[in-house]
Coordinates of C-alpha atoms (C1' of nucleotides) in Angstrom, one line a residue:
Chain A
X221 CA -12.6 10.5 -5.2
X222 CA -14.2 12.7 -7.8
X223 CA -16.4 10.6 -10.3
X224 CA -17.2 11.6 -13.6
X225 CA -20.6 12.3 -12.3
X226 CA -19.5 15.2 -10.5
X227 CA -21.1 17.1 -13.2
X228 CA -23.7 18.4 -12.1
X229 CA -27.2 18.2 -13.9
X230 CA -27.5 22.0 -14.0
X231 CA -24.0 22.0 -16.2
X232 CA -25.8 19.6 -18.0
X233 CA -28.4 20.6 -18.7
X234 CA -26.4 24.2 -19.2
X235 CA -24.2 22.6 -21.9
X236 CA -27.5 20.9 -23.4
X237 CA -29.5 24.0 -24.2
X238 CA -26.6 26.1 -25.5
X239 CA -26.7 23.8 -28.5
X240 CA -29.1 23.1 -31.2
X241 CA -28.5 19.4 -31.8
X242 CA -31.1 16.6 -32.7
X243 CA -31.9 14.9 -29.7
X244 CA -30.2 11.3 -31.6
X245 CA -27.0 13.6 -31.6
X246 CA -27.1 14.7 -28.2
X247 CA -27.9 10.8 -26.9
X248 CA -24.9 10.2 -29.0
X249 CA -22.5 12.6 -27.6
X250 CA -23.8 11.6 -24.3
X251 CA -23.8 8.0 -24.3
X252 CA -20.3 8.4 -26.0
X253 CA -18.8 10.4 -23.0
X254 CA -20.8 8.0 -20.6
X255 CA -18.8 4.8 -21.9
X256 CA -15.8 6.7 -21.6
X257 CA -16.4 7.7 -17.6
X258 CA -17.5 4.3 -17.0
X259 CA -14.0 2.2 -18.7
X260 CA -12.6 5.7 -16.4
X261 CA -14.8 4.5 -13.4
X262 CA -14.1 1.2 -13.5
X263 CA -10.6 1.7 -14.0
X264 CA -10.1 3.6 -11.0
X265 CA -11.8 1.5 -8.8
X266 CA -9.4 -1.1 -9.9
X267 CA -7.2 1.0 -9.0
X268 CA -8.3 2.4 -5.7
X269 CA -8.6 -1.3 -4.3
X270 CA -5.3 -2.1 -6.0
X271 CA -4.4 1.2 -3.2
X272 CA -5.8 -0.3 -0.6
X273 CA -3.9 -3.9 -0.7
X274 CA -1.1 -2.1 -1.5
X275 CA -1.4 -0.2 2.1
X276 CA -2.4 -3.0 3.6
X277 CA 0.4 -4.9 2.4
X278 CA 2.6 -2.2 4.0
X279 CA 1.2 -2.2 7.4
X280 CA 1.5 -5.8 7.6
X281 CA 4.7 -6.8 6.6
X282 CA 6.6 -3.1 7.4
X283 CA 8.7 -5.7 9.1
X284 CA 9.3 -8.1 6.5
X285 CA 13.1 -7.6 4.7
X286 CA 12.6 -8.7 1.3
X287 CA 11.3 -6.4 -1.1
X288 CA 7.7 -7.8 -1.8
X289 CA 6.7 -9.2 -4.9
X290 CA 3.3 -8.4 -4.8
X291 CA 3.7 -4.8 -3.2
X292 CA 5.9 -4.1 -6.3
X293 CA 3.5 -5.9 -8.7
X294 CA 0.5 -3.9 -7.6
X295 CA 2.6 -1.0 -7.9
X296 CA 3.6 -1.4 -11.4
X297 CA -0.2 -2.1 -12.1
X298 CA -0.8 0.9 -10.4
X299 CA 1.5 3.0 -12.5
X300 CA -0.2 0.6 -15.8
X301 CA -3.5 2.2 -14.6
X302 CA -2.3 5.4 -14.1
X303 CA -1.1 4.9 -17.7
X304 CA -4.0 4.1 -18.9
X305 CA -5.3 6.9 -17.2
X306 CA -3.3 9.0 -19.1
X307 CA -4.0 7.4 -22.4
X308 CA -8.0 8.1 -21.8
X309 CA -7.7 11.4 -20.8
X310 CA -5.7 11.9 -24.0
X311 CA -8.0 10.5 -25.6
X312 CA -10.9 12.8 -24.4
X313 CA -8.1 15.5 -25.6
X314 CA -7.9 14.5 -29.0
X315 CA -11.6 14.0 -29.1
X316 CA -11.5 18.0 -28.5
X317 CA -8.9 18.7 -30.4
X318 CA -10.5 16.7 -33.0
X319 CA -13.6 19.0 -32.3
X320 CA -11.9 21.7 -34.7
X321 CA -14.1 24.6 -33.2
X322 CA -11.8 27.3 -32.1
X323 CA -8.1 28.1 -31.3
X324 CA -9.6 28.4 -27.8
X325 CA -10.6 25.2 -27.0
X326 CA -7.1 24.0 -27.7
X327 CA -5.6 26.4 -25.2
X328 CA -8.1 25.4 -22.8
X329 CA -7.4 22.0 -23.3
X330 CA -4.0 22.3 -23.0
X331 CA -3.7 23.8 -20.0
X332 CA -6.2 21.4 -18.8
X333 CA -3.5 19.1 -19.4
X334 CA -1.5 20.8 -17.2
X335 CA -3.7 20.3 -14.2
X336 CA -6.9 23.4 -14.4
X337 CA -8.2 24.1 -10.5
X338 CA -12.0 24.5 -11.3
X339 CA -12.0 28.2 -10.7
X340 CA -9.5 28.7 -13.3
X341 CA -11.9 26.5 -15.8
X342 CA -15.2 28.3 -15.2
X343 CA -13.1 31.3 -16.1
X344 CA -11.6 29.9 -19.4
X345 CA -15.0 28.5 -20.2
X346 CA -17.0 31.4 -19.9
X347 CA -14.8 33.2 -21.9
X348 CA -14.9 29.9 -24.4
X349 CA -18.5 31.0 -24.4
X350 CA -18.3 34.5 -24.7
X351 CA -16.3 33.6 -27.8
X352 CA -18.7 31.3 -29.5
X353 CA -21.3 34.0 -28.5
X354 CA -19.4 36.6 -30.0
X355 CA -18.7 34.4 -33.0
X356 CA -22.1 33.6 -33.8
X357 CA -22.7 37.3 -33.9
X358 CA -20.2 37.9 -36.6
X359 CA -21.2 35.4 -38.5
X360 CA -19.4 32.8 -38.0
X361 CA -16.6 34.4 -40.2
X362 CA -13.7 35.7 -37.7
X363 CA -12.4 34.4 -34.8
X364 CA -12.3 36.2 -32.0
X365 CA -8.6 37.2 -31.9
X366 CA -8.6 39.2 -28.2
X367 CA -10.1 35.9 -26.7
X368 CA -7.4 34.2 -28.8
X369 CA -4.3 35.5 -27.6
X370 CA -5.2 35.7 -24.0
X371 CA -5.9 31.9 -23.8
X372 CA -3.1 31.4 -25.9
X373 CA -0.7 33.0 -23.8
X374 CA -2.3 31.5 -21.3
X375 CA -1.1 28.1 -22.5
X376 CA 1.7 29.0 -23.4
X377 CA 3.1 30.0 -20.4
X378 CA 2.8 26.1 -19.2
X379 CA 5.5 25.1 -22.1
X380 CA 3.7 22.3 -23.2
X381 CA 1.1 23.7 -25.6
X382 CA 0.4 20.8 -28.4
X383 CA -0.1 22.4 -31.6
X384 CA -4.0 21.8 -31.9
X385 CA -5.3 21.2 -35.7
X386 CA -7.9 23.8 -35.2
X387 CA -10.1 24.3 -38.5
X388 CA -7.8 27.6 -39.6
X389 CA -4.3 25.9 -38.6
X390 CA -5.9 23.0 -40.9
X391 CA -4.3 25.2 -43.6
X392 CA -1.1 25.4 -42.4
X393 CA -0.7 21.9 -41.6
X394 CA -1.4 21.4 -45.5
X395 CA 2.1 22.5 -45.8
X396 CA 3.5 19.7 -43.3
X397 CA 1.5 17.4 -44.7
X398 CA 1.0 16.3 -41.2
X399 CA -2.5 16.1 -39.4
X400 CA -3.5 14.4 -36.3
X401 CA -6.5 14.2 -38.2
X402 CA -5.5 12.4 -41.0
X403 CA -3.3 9.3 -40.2
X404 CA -2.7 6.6 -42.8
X405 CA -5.2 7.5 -45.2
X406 CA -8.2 7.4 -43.0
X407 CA -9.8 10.1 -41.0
X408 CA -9.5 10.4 -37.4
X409 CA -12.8 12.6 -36.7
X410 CA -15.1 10.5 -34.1
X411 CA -16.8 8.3 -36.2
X412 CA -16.1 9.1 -39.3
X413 CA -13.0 6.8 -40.4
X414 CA -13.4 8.1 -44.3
X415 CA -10.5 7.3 -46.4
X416 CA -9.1 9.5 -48.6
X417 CA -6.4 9.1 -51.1
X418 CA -4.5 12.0 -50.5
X419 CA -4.5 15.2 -48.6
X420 CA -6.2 17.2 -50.4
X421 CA -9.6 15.6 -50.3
X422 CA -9.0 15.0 -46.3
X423 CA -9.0 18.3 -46.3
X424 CA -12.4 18.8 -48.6
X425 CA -13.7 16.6 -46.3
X426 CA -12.8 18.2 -43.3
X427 CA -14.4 21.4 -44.5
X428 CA -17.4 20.3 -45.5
X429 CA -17.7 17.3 -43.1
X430 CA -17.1 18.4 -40.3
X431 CA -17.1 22.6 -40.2
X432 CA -17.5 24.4 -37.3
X433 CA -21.2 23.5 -36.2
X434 CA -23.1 23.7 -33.2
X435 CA -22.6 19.5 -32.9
X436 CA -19.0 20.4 -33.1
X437 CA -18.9 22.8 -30.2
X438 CA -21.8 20.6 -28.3
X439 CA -19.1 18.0 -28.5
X440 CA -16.6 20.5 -27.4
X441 CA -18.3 21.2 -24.4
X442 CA -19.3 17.8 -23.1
X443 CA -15.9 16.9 -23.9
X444 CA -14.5 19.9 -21.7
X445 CA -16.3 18.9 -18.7
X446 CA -15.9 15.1 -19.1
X447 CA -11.8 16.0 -19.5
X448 CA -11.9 18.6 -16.5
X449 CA -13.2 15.6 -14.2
X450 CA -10.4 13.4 -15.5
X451 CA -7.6 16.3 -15.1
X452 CA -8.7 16.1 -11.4
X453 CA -8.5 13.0 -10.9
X454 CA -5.7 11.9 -12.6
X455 CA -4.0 14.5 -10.8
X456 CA -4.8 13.0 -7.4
X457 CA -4.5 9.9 -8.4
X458 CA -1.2 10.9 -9.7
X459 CA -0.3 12.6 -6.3
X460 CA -1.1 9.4 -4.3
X461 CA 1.1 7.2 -6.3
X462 CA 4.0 10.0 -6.0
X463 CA 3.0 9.8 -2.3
X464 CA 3.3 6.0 -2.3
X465 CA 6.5 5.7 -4.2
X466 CA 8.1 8.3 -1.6
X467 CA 6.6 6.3 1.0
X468 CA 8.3 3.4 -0.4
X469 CA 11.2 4.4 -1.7
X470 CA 12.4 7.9 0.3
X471 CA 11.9 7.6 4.0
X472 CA 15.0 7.1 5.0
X473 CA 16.2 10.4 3.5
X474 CA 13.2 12.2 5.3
X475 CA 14.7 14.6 7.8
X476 CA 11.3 13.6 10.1
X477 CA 10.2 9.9 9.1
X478 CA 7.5 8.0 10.4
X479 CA 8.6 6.0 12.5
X480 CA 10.7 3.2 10.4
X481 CA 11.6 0.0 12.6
X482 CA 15.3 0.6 14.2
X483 CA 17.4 -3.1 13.6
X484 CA 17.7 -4.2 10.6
X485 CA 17.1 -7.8 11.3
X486 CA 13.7 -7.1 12.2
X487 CA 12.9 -6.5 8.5
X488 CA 15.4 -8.8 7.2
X489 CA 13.9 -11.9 8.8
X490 CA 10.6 -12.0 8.5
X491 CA 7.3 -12.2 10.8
X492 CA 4.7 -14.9 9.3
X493 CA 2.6 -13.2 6.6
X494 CA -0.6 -11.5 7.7
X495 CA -3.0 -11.5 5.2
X496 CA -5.3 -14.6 5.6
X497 CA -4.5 -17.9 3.3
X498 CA -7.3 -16.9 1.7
X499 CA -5.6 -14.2 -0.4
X500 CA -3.9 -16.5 -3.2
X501 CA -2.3 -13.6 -4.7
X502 CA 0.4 -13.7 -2.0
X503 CA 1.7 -16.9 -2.8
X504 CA 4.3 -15.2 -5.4
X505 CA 7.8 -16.1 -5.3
X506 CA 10.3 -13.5 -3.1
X507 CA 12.4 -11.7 -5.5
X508 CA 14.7 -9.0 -4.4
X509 CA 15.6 -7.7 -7.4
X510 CA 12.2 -8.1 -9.3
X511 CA 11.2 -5.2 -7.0
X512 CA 12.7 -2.1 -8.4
X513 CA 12.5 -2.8 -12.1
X514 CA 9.2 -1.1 -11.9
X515 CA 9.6 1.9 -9.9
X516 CA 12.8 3.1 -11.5
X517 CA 11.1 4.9 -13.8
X518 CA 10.7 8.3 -11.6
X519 CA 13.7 10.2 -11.9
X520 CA 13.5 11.7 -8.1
X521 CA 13.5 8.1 -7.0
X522 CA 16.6 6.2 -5.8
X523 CA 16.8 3.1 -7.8
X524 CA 17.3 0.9 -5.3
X525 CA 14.4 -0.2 -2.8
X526 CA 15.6 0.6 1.1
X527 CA 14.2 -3.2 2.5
X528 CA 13.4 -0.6 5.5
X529 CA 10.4 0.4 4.0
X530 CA 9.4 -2.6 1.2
X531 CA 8.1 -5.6 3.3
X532 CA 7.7 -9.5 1.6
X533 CA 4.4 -11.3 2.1
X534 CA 6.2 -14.5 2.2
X535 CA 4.7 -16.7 4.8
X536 CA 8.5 -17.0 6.8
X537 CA 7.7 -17.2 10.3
X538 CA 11.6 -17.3 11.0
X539 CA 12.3 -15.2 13.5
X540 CA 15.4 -14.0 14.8
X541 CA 14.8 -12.9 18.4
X542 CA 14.8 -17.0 19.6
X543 CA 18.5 -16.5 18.4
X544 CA 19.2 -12.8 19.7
X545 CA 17.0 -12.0 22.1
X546 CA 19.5 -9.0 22.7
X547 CA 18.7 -7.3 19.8
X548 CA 15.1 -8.4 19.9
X549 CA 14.9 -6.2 23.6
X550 CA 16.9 -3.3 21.8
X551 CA 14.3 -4.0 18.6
X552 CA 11.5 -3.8 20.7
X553 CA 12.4 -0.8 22.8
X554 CA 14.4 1.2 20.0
X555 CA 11.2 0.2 17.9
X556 CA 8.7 0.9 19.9
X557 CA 7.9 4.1 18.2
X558 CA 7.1 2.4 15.4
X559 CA 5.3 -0.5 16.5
X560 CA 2.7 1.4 18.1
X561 CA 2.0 3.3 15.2
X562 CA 2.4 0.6 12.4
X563 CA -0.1 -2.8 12.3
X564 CA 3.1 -4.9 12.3
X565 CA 3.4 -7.8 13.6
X566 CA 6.5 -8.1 15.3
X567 CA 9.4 -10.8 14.3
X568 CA 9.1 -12.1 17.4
X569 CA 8.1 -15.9 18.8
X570 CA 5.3 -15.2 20.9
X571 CA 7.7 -17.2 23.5
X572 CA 10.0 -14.3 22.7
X573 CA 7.4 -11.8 23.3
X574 CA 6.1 -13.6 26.4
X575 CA 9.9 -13.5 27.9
X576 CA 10.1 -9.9 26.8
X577 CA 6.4 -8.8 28.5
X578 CA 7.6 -10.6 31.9
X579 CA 11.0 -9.7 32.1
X580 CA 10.4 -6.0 31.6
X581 CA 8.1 -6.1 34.6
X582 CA 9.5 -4.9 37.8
X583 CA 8.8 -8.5 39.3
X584 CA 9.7 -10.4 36.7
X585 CA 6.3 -11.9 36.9
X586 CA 3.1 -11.5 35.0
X587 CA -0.6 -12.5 35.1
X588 CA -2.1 -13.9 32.5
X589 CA -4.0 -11.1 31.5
X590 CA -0.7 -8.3 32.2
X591 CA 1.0 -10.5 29.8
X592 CA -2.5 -9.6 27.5
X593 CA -2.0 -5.8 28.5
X594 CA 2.0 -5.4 27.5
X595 CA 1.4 -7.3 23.8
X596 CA -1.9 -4.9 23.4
X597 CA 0.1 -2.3 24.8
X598 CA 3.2 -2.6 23.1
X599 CA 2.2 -3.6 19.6
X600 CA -1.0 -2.1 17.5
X601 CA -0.8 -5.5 15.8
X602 CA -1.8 -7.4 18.8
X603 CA -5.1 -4.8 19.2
X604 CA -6.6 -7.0 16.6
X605 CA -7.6 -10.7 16.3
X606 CA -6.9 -10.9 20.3
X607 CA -9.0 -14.6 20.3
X608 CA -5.9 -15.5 17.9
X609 CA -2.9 -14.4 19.5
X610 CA -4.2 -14.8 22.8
X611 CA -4.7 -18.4 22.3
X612 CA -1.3 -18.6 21.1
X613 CA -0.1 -16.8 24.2
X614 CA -2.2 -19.2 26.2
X615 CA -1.1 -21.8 24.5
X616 CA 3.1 -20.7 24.3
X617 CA 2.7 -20.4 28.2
X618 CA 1.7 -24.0 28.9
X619 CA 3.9 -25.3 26.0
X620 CA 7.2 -24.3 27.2
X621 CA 8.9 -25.4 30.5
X622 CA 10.9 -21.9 30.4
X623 CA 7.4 -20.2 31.4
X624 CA 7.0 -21.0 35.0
X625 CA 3.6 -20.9 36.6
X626 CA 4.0 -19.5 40.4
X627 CA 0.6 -19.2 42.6
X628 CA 0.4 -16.1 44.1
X629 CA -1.3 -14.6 47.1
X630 CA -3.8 -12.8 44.7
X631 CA -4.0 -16.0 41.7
X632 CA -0.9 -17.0 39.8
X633 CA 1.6 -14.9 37.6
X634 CA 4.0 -16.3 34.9
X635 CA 7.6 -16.2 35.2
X636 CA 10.5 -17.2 33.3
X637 CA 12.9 -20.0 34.0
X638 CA 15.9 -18.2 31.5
X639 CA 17.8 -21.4 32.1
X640 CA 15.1 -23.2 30.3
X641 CA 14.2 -20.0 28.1
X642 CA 18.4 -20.3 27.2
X643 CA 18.5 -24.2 26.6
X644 CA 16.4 -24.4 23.7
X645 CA 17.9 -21.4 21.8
X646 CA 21.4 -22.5 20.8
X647 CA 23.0 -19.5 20.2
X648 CA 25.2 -19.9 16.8
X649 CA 26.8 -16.6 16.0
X650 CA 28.6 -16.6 12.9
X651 CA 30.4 -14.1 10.9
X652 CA 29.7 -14.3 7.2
X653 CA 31.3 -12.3 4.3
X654 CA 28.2 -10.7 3.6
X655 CA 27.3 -9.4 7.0
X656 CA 30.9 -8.0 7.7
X657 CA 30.3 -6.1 4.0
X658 CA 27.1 -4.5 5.4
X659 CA 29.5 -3.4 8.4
X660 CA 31.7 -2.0 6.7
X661 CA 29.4 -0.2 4.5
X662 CA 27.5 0.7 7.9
X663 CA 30.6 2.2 9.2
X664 CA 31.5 1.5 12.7
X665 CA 28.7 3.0 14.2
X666 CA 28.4 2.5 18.1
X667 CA 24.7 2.9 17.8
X668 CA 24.2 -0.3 15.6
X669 CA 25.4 -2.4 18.0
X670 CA 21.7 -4.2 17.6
X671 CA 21.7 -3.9 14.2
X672 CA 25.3 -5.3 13.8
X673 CA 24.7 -8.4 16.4
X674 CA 20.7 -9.1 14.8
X675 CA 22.5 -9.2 11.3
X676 CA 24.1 -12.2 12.0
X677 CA 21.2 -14.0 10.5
X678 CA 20.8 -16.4 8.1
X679 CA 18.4 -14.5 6.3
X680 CA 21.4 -12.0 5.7
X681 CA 21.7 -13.3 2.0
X682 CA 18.9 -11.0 0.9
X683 CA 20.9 -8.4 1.0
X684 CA 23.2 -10.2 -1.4
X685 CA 21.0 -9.6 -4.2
X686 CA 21.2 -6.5 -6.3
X687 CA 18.6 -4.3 -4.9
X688 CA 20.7 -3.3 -2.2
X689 CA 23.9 -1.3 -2.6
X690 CA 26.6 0.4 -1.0
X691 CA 24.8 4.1 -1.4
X692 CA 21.5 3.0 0.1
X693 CA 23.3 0.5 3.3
X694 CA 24.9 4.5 3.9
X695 CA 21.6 5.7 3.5
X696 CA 20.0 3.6 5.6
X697 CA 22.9 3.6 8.1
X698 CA 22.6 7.4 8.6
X699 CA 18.9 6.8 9.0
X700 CA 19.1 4.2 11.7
X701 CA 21.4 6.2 13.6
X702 CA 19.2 9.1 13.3
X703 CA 16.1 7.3 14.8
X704 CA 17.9 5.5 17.3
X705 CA 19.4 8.8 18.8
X706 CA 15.7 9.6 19.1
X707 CA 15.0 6.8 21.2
X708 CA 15.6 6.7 25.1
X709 CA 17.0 3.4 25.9
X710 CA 15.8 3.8 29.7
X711 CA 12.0 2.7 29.4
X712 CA 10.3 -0.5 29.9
X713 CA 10.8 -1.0 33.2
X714 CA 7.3 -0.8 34.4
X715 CA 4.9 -3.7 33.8
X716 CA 2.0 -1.6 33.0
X717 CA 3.1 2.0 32.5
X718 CA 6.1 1.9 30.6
X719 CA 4.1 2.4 27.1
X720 CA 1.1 4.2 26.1
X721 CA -1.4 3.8 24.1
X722 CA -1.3 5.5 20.3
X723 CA -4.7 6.3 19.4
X724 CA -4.3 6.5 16.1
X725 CA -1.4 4.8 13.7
X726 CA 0.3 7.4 12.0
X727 CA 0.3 5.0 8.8
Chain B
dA1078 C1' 12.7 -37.5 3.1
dC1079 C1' 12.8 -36.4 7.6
dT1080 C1' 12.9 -33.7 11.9
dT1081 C1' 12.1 -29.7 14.4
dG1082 C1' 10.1 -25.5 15.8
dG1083 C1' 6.5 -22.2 15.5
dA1084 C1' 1.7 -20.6 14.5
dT1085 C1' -2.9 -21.5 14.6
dA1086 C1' -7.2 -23.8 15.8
dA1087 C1' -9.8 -26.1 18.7
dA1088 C1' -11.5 -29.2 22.4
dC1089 C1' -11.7 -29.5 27.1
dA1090 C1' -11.6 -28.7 32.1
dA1091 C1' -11.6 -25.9 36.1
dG1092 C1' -12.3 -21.6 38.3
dT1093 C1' -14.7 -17.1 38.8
Chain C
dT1221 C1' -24.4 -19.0 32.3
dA1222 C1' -20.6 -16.6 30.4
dC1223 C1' -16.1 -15.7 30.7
dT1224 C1' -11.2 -16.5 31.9
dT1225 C1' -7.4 -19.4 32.6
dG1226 C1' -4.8 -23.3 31.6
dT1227 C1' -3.8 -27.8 29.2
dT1228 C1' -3.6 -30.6 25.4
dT1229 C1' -3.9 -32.3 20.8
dA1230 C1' -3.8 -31.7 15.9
dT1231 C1' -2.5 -29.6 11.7
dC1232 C1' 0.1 -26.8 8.6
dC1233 C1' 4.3 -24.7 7.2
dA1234 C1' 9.1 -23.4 6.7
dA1235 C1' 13.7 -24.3 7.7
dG1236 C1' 17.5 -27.2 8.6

DNA sequence: ACTTGGATAAACAAGT
DNA sequence: TACTTGTTTATCCAAG
């Protein structure tokens, strides 16, 4: 991230001595510009931690169904932020235009505006300074009209050109009786704030107050650097957040998408929240329509959230797969794409998961520590905190009577008495209204055979809600059955070899 | 309000 | 001694 103090003490000290300002001025100007990059600084740090729960929210719960509360809410701040991003870099623009020095610095600031690479700026302000230079010469008496023109067709090309009260315009906005100068009796130079009773002697006092002067084009200057730095980063920062709304709202329209978890269920019922219960932000209510009020407000994206991609932070630990463990194997193995690439912990009992690690083995018995190897193996999530889950494992293994301890030759392995495993899940599959809606809407796709048994769930009412709709179901229909026909169903057959290793999540 | 099931933490013992 | 494996107990929480 650029800072404001990306300028550099030569510029500095550049911009310093091509001015012939009282030192008091130039601590003004300077410590002026320096509370504006600091509220700017501070802002965007906000901000950049703001991104990093945000992603962190996303990894964790990219299982979760719901749209999340507090991913949404940190997006809206996000897009506040970027807001009042906007409104200090406008700020800084006014400041300039305010400046009055020369038709140029308008063009220049406007297509800063419209996002100035710095090559193109050293250009424009070297010629800014040519200008001046040129100016001075003369007299101070005529602009410099070649200068003029190029820059203004320069900014005019970008369609967005503000009309800039420059000193000579000053005249023509007499006739309007309109200057962004001069609003409700008062005067809007920096500082100034004189009231006047009419136009006329704003305009006196704009002459004589505040003329074309080397402190005006000091200002200029400072202000063209300080605004530079925040057209850069506003523009990344802007380009993250379109990145993150895409992220969020688009993926399922990608024709190449990370990978996005395959049955539905797996982000409908939801894996107990992550983030430590230290974190009292997350204890916000679910709401799945709160979600999308927010993030309607980009044009390019859909209006309604895909729950493929937005994930609650609700501590439900209900999970589906003691119900279905048929879709929870297709889950696991359709998903495992993604779960190797995303730090999601899986909507799966760890009794589930057990059953899963063992049964997938050729013998149908684990050790201990192979059990260990296929959760580290098979999800990222379980690469972290292994004292925690591996307690759990531990612990899930001695608990239930479906895990059957067998001594071996070599120690003991872990089996699974499915009898057992079967007895305490009772499997009550029922049809609601809801779920055969989604079907239809689904289409009868052969493919979604998981998704269509998994959504027999009681969390299925989510989808009731209003950020779901018929468009996005097709949309995320089409999008299931493209990553599932991406998937070979023939894998996990090996205890230890059946997955490898991702390095690096893709997230 | 109560029960149940799951997650988590932790104490403890036995074995390596 | 340190670590692993296995058992057990307790607590918290969500869902039914």
């Amino acid at each position: 991230m650029i800072t404001p103090q990306a300028i550099t003490p030569q510029q500095m000290q550049q911009i310093l001595q091509q001015q012939v300002l009282s030192p008091q001025q130039l601590q003004l100007l300077l410590q002026q510009q320096q509370a504006l990059m600091l509220q700017q600084q501070q802002l965007q740090e906000f901000y950049k931690k703001q991104q990093e729960d945000l992603h962190l929210q996303l990894l964790q719960q990219r299982h979760a169904g719901k749209p999340s509360k507090e991913v949404t809410q940190i997006m809206a701040q996000q897009m506040a932020i970027q807001q009042q991003l906007l409104s200090i870099q406008q700020q800084h623009l006014l400041n300039l235009q305010r400046q009055g020095l020369l038709s140029v610095p308008s063009a220049l600031t406007s297509t800063l505006a419209q996002g100035l690479i710095p090559a193109e700026l050293q250009q424009l302000w070297k010629e800014t300074a040519d200008a001046r230079q040129e100016e001075k010469r003369r007299g101070d008496k005529s602009p410099s009209p070649p200068k003029t023109q190029i820059l203004n067709h320069h900014s005019s090309t970008n369609g967005h050109h503000v009309h800039r009260p420059s000193r000579r315009d000053s005249h023509k906005n007499k006739v309007h009786g309109a200057h962004p100068l001069y609003s409700h009796g008062v005067c809007k130079w920096p500082g100034c704030d004189a009231v006047f009773g009419d136009f006329q002697s704003f305009l006196k006092h704009l002459n004589s107050e505040h003329a074309l002067d080397d402190k005006s084009t000091a200002q200029c200057r400072v202000q063209m650097q300080v605004v530079q730095q925040l057209e850069l980063q506003l523009a990344k920062d802007k380009e993250r957040l379109q990145a993150m709304m895409a992220h969020l709202h688009v993926k399922s329209t990608e024709p190449k998408p990370a990978p996005q978890p395959v049955n539905l269920v797996s982000n409908l019922t939801l894996a107990k929240a992550t983030i430590p219960k230290t974190s009292p932000s997350m204890s916000l209510s679910q709401s799945a329509t709160a979600p999308s009020t927010p993030l309607t407000s980009l044009p390019q994206m859909p209006s309604v959230i895909i729950p493929t991609s937005l994930h609650s932070m609700g501590p439900i630990r209900k999970r589906y797969s003691d119900k279905y463990n048929i879709a929870m194997d297709q889950d696991i193995v359709q998903n495992k794409e993604f779960y190797l690439s995303a730090e999601v912990r899986p909507p799966f009992t760890y009794a589930a998961l057990i059953r899963q690690a063992i049964l997938e083995s050729p013998e149908k018995q684990l050790t201990l520590n192979e059990i260990y190897n296929w959760f580290t193996r098979t999800f990222v999530y379980f690469r972290r905190n292994a004292a925690t889950w591996k307690n759990a494992v531990r612990h899930n293994l001695s608990l239930h009577k479906c895990f059957v301890r067998v001594e071996n030759v070599k120690g003991a392995v872990w089996t699974v008495d499915e009898l057992e495993f079967q007895k305490r899940r009772p499997q009550k599959i029922t049809g609601s209204p809801l779920v055969k809606n989604i079907q239809s809407s689904l289409g009868q796709n052969p493919t979604l055979s998981s998704l269509q048994a998994a959504m027999v769930d009681s969390s299925l009412p989510l989808y009731g809600s209003a950020s779901m709709g018929a468009s996005s179901l097709k949309a995320l229909a089409s999008a299931l059955h493209e990553d599932m026909s991406s998937h070979d169903h023939d894998e996990g057959s090996h205890s230890d070899s059946s997955l490898e290793l991702s390095p690096v999540p893709t997230l």
